[in-house]
XYZ file of C-alpha atoms in Angstrom:
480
model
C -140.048 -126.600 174.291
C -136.745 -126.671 171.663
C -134.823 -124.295 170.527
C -135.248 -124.186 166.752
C -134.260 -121.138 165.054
C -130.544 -119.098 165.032
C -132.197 -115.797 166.952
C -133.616 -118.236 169.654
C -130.247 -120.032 169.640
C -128.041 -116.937 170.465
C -130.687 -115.289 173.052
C -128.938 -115.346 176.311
C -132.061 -114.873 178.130
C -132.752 -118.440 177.791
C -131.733 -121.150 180.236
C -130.520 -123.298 177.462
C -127.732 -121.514 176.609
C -126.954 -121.145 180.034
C -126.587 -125.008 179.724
C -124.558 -124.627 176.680
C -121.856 -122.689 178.409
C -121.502 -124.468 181.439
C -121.306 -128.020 179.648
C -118.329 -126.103 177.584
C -116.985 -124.982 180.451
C -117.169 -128.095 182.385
C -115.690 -130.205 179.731
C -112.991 -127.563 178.883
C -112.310 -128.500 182.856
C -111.501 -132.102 182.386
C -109.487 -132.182 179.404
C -107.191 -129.042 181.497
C -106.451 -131.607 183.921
C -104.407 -133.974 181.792
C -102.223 -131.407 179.561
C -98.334 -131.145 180.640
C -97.473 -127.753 183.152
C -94.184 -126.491 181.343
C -91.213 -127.354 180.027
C -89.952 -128.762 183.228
C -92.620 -131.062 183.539
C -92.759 -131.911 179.983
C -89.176 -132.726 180.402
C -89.746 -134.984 183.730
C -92.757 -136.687 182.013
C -90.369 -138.118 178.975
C -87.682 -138.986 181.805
C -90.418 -141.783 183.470
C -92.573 -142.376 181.344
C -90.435 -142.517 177.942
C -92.282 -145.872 176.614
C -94.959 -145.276 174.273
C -97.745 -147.103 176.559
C -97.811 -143.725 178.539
C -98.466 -141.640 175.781
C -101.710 -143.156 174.719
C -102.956 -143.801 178.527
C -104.943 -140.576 178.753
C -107.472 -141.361 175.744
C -107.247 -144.973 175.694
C -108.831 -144.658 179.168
C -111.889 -142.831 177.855
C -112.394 -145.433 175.280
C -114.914 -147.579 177.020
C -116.335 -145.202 179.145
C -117.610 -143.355 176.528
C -119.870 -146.132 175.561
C -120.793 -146.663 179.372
C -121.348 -142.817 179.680
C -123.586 -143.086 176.423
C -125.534 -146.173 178.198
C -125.995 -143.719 181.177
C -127.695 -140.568 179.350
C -130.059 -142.995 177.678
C -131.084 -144.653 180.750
C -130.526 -142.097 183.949
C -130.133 -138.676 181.834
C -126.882 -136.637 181.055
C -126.880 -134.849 184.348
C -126.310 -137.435 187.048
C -124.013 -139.771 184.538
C -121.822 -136.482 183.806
C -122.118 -135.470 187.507
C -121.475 -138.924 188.956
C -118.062 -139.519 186.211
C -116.653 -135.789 186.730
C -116.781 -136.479 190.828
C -115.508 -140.046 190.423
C -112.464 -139.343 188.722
C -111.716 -136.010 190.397
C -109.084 -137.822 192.908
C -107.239 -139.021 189.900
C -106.359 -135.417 189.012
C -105.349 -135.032 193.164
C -103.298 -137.969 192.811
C -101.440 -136.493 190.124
C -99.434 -134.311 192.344
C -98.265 -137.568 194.252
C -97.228 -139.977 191.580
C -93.564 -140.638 191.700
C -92.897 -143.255 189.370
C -93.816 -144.699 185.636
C -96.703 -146.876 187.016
C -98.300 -144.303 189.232
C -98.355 -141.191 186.524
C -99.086 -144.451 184.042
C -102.570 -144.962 186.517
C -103.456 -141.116 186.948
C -103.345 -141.016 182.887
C -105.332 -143.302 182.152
C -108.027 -142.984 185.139
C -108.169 -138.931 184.672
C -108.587 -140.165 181.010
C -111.781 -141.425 181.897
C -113.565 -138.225 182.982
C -113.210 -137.092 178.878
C -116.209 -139.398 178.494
C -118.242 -136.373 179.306
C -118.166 -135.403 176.248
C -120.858 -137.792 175.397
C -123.522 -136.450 177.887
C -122.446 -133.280 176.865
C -123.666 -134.034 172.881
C -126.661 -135.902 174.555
C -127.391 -133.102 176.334
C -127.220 -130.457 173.585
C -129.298 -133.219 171.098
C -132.019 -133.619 173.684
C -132.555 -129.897 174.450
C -131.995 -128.095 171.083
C -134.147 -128.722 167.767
C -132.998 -130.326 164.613
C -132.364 -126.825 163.214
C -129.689 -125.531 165.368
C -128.694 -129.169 167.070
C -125.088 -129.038 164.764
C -124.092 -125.266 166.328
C -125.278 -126.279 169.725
C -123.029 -129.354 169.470
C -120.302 -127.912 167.708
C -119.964 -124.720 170.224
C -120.360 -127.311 173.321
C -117.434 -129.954 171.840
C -115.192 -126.734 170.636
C -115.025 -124.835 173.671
C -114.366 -127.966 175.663
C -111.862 -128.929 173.138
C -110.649 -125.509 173.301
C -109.338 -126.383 176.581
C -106.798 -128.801 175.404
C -104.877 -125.708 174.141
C -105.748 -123.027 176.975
C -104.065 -125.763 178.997
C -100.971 -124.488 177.143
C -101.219 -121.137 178.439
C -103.009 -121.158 181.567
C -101.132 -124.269 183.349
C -97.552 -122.451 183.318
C -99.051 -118.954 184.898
C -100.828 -121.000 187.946
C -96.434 -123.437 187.691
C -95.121 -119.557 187.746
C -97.218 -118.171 190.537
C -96.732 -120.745 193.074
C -92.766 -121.162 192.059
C -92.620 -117.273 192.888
C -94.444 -117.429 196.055
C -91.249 -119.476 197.059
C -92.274 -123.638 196.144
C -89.279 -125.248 194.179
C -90.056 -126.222 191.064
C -90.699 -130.062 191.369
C -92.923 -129.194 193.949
C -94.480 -126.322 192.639
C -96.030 -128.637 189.180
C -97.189 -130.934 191.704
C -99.677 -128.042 193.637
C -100.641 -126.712 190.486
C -102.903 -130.016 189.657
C -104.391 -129.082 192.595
C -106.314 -125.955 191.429
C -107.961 -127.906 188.511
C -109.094 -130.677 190.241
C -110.350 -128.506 193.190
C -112.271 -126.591 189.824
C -113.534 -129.887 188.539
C -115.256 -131.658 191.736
C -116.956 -128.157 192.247
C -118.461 -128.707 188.482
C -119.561 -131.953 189.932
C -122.092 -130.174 192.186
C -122.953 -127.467 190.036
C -123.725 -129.826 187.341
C -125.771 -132.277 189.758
C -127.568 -129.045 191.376
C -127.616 -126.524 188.893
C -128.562 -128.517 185.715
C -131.478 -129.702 184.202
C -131.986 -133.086 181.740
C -134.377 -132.332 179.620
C -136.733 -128.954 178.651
C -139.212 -130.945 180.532
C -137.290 -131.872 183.671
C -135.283 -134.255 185.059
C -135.277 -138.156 184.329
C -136.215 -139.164 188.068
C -138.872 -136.427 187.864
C -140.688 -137.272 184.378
C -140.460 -140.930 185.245
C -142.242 -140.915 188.557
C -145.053 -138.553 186.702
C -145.249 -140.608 184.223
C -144.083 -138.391 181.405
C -141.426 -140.841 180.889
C -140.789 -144.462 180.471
C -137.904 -146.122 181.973
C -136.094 -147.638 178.716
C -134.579 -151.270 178.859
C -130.686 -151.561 178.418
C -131.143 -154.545 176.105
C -133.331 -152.194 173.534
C -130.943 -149.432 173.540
C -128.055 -151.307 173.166
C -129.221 -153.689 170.235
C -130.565 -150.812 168.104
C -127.672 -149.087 168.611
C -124.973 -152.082 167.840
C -127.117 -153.249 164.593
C -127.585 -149.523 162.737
C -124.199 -149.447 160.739
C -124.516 -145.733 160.550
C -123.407 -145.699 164.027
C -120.377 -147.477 162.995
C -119.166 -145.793 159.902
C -119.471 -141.906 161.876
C -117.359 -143.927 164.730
C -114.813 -145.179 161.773
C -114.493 -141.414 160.683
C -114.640 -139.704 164.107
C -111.715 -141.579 164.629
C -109.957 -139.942 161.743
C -110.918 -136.362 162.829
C -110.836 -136.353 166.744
C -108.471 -139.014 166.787
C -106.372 -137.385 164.703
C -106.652 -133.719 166.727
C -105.764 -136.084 170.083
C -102.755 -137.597 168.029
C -101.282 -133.985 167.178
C -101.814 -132.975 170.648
C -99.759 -135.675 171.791
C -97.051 -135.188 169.392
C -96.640 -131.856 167.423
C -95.290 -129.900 170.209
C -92.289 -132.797 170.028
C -92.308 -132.581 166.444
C -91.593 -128.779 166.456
C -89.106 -129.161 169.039
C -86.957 -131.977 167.231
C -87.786 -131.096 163.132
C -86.830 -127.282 163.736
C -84.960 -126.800 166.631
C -87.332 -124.482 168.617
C -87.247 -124.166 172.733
C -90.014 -126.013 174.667
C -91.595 -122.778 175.160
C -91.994 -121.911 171.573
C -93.261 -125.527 171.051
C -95.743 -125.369 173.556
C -96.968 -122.265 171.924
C -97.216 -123.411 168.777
C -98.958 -127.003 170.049
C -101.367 -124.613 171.769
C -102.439 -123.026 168.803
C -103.529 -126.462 167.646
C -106.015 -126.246 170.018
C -106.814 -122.599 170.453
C -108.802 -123.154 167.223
C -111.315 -124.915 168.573
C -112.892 -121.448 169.641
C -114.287 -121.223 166.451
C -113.322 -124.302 163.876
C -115.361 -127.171 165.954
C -118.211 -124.692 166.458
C -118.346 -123.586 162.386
C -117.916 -127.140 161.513
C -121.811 -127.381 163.689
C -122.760 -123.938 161.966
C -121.793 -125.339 158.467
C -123.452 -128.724 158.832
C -126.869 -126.792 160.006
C -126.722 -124.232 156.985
C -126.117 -127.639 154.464
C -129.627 -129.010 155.803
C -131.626 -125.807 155.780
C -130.940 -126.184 151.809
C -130.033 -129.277 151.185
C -131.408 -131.262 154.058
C -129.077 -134.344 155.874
C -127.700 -135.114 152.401
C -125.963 -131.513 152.678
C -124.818 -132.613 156.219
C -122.636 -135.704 154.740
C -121.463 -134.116 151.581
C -120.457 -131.365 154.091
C -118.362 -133.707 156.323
C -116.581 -135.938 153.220
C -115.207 -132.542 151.773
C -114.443 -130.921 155.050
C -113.014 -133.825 156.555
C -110.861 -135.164 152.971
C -109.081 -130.983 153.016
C -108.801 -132.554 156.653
C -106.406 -135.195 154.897
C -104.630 -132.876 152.441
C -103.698 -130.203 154.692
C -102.397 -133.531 157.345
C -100.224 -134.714 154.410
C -98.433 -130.834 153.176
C -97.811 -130.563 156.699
C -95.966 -133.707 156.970
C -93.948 -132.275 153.640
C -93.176 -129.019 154.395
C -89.742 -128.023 155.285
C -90.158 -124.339 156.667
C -91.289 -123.593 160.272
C -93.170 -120.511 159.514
C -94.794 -122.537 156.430
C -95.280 -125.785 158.912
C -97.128 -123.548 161.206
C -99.529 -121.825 158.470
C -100.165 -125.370 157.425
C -100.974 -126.609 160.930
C -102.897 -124.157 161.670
C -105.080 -124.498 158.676
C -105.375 -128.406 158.738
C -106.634 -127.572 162.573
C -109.538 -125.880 161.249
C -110.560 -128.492 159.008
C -109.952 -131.682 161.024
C -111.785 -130.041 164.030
C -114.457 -128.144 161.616
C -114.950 -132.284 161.139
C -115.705 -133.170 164.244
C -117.938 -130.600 164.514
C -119.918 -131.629 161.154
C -120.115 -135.533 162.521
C -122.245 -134.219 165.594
C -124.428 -132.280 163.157
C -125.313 -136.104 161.981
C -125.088 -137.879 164.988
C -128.432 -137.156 166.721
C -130.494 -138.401 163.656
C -129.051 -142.121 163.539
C -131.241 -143.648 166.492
C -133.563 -141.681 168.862
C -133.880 -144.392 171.129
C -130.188 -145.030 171.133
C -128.722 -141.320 171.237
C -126.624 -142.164 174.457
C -125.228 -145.538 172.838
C -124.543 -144.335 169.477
C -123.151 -140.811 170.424
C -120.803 -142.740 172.908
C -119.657 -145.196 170.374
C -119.212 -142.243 167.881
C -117.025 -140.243 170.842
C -115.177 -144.187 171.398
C -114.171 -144.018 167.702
C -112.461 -140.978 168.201
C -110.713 -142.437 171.301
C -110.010 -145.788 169.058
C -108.650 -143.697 166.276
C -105.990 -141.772 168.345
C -105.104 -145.026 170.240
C -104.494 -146.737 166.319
C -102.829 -143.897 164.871
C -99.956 -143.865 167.270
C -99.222 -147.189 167.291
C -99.231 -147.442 163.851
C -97.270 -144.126 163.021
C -95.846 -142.751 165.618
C -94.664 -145.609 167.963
C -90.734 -146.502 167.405
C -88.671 -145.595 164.872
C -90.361 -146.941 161.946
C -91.304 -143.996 160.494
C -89.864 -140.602 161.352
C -92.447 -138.487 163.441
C -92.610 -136.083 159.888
C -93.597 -139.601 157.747
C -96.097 -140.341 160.024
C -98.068 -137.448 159.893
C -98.254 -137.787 155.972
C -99.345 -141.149 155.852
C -101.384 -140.240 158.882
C -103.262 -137.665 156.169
C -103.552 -140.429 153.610
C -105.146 -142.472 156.470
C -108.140 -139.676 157.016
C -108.575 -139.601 153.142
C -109.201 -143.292 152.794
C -111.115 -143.440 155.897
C -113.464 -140.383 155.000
C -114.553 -142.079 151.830
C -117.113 -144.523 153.922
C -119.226 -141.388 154.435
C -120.513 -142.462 150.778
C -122.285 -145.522 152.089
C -124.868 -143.613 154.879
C -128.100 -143.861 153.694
C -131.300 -143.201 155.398
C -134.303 -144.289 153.342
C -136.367 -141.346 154.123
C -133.746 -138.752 153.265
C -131.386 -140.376 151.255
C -127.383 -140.291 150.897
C -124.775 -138.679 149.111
C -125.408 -139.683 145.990
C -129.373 -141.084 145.854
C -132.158 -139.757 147.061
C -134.832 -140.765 149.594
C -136.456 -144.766 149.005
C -138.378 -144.889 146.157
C -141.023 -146.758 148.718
C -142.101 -143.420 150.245
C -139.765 -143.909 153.783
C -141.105 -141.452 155.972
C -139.747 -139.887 159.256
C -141.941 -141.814 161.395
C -141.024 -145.164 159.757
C -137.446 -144.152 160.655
C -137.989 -143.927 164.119
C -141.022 -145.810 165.099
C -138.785 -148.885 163.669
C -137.058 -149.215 167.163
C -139.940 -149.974 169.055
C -142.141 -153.189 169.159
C -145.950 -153.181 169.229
C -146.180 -153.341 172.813
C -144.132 -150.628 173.748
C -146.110 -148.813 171.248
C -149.555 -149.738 172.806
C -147.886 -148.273 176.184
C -146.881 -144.813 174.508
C -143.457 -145.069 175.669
C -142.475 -144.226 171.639
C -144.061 -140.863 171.958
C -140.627 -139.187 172.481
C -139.035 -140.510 169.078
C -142.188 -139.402 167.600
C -142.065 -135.738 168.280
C -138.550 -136.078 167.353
C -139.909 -137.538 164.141
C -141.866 -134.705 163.089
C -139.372 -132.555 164.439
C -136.581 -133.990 162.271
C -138.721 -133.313 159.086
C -136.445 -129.711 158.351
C -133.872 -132.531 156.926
C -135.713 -132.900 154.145
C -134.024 -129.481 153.210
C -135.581 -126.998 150.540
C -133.884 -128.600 146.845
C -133.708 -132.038 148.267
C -137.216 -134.302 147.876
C -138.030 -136.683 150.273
C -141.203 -139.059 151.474
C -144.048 -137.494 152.314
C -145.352 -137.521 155.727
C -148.906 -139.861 156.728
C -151.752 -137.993 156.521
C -152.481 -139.838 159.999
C -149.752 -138.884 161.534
C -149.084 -142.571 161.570
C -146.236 -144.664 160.081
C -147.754 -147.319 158.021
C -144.081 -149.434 157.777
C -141.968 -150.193 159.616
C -137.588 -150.485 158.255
């Protein structure tokens, strides 16, 4: 059973929503641990760790282990990788409260940095359990709200610094107990997650393997389908230039405000938090949009969605950069956050139809980019005094332009690209996917999965948009 229509989407009666929230809320969780407390602790974190190397540790650590955590969905399922990576790194957030030098915070960056990788199980898991129709919202909603922690962070971290300060802790000590609620909040999501969740409509990988329902997949299989299909590639390339980009800002506009205009830390940190704040509804429309564009238009909707979306994206980046006047800079900001993140958004409204058999591999190379991006970004822009932090976020908008425009070269032979239609040799669905498996594997039924998806994927032909017919068999009669 999949969800496939808007009304079955938003019925809270059903236990996939239930999933939808709690993966939101459980990634919101991970990216709370790694945002700075106050102003106090903002100001102690410069004093160590002033080098540039410990701005970047948090998502350069979640770099490869998006890739690993992508290799894990396809081949154990989304709930014990994202169980297993969320308990794992848990001590990292403990040990925050205990580092006391550059190297130590330098380690607890980087390792908590790690446990973002959940995002990919969390895409996995909302492409394996919703249909094509809806699978952009149900992505969308499950990235924003988790995303949306990065700026709740903002507002929630100080109140739990102010509570224990008042109940009588000094200040240096009182930062240091606060990382102790979220991480307490984050192993418990370990065990919920493990107990409480579910990874596919079916069941359970360890479940539909030993009925038979299910075919263990082979590592080398996933992984070379996914490393050879350049669409993977190109929506890592852009995802860099859209949630890299929404990482960069979080790293540095709250600085930016602080130095360009004069404003308190506290009026910084407000204004960074807005940033993210918009993820409550700019990540999720970005899904919403990209699912409307294929009900008419079909997956060539979906990428003409994301180059325009993503290239304001670019336009907004490089006026804000520009601009002069805080209340102007913040109208800006707050406007290019709901296009870069209405971006990410639209790239997971794509992602699920590149491989089938590589979902895991190719969403956590897509999730990588992002981490890539950010990594790139400020060490090209933001890292010494080569360009003033104001030039760097122009150019850094000329960057997501230019890097937006490779959007033009996804094609998929069955429903086309931006600007041709489907293969003129009658592509269908089924060729698509039935291409990643062999004639054994076939003769053993373990493609059976990519072929439901197959038919299910069909609604991307969209209504004004022709594509290949389907077999009258059922059956693909090429392979691509």
């Amino acid at each position: 059973m999949r969800l496939g229509n808007m009304e079955e989407f938003w019925t809270f009666g059903t236990p996939f929503l239930k999933y939808e929230r709690s993966l939101a809320r459980h990634f919101k969780l991970l990216i709370l641990n790694i945002k700075p407390l106050n102003s106090d602790y903002f100001q102690w974190q410069l004093l160590i760790c002033g080098h540039f190397i410990f701005r970047i540790a948090a998502v350069s650590g979640a770099v490869f282990a998006r890739v690993a955590m992508g290799t894990a969905c396809d081949l154990f399922g989304p709930r014990l990788a994202s169980a297993a990576l969320t308990l794992i790194t848990a001590p990292a957030v403990y040990c925050t409260a205990i580092a006391n030098s550059a190297a130590s915070f330098l380690l607890v960056r980087f390792f908590t940095g790690f446990s973002l990788a959940t995002f990919v199980s969390t895409q996995f898991w909302m492409s394996s359990l919703f249909s094509s129709k809806v699978v952009g919202t149900a992505n969308g909603i499950a990235g924003g709200w988790g995303n949306l922690g990065g700026g709740a962070t903002q507002l929630i971290m100080p109140l739990v610094f102010g509570l224990i300060h008042n109940i009588g802790a000094t200040k240096f000590t009182a930062w240091r107990i606060a990382f102790f609620i979220p991480a307490l909040f984050q192993t418990l999501s370990a065990y919920a997650i493990f107990f409480l969740g579910q990874d596919l409509p079916d069941g359970n990988y360890s479940q539909l393997h030993k009925s038979g329902d299910k075919h263990k997949d082979s590592f080398s299989q996933i992984f070379y389908h996914a490393i050879t299909n350049y669409r993977g590639w190109i929506l890592a390339l852009t995802y860099g230039y859209c949630f890299g980009v929404e990482l960069t800002i979080d790293n540095i506009i709250a600085q930016y405000f602080y130095d360009r205009f004069n404003v308190n830390l506290h009026t910084a940190g407000i204004i960074a938090a807005s940033f993210g704040l918009a993820n409550l509804f700019s990540r999720p429309g970005g899904g919403i949009l990209s699912d409307i564009m294929a009900k008419r238009f079909g997956m060539r909707g979906r990428l003409w969605a994301l180059w325009i979306v993503q290239t304001l994206g670019g336009i907004f980046c490089i006026l804000l950069g520009k601009v002069g006047s805080l209340g102007v800079s913040v109208a800006v900001m707050i406007i290019f956050s709901i296009f870069v993140q209405a971006a990410c958004g639209l790239t997971f409204g794509i992602v699920p139809f590149v491989s089938r058999r590589s979902l895991g591999i190719i969403s956590g190379m897509t999730g990588g980019g992002g981490n890539v991006g950010a990594v790139l970004t400020q060490v090209i822009f933001f890292r010494g005094s080569r360009y003033s932090t104001e030039t760097g976020i122009t150019l850094m908008g000329v960057m997501i332009i230019c890097c937006t425009l490779v959007i033009m070269l996804i094609y998929f032979p069955q429903w086309g690209g931006m600007f041709f239609g489907p293969s003129s040799e009658g592509t269908t669905e089924e060729d698509y996917y039935m291409s990643e498996w062999n004639s054994a594997e076939k003769e053993r039924g373990i493609h059976m999965a990519s072929m439901k998806f197959s038919e299910n994927s069909r609604s991307e032909r969209g209504k004004r948009v022709g594509s290949a017919p389907s077999p009258t068999d059922g059956t693909p009669s090429t392979y691509v």
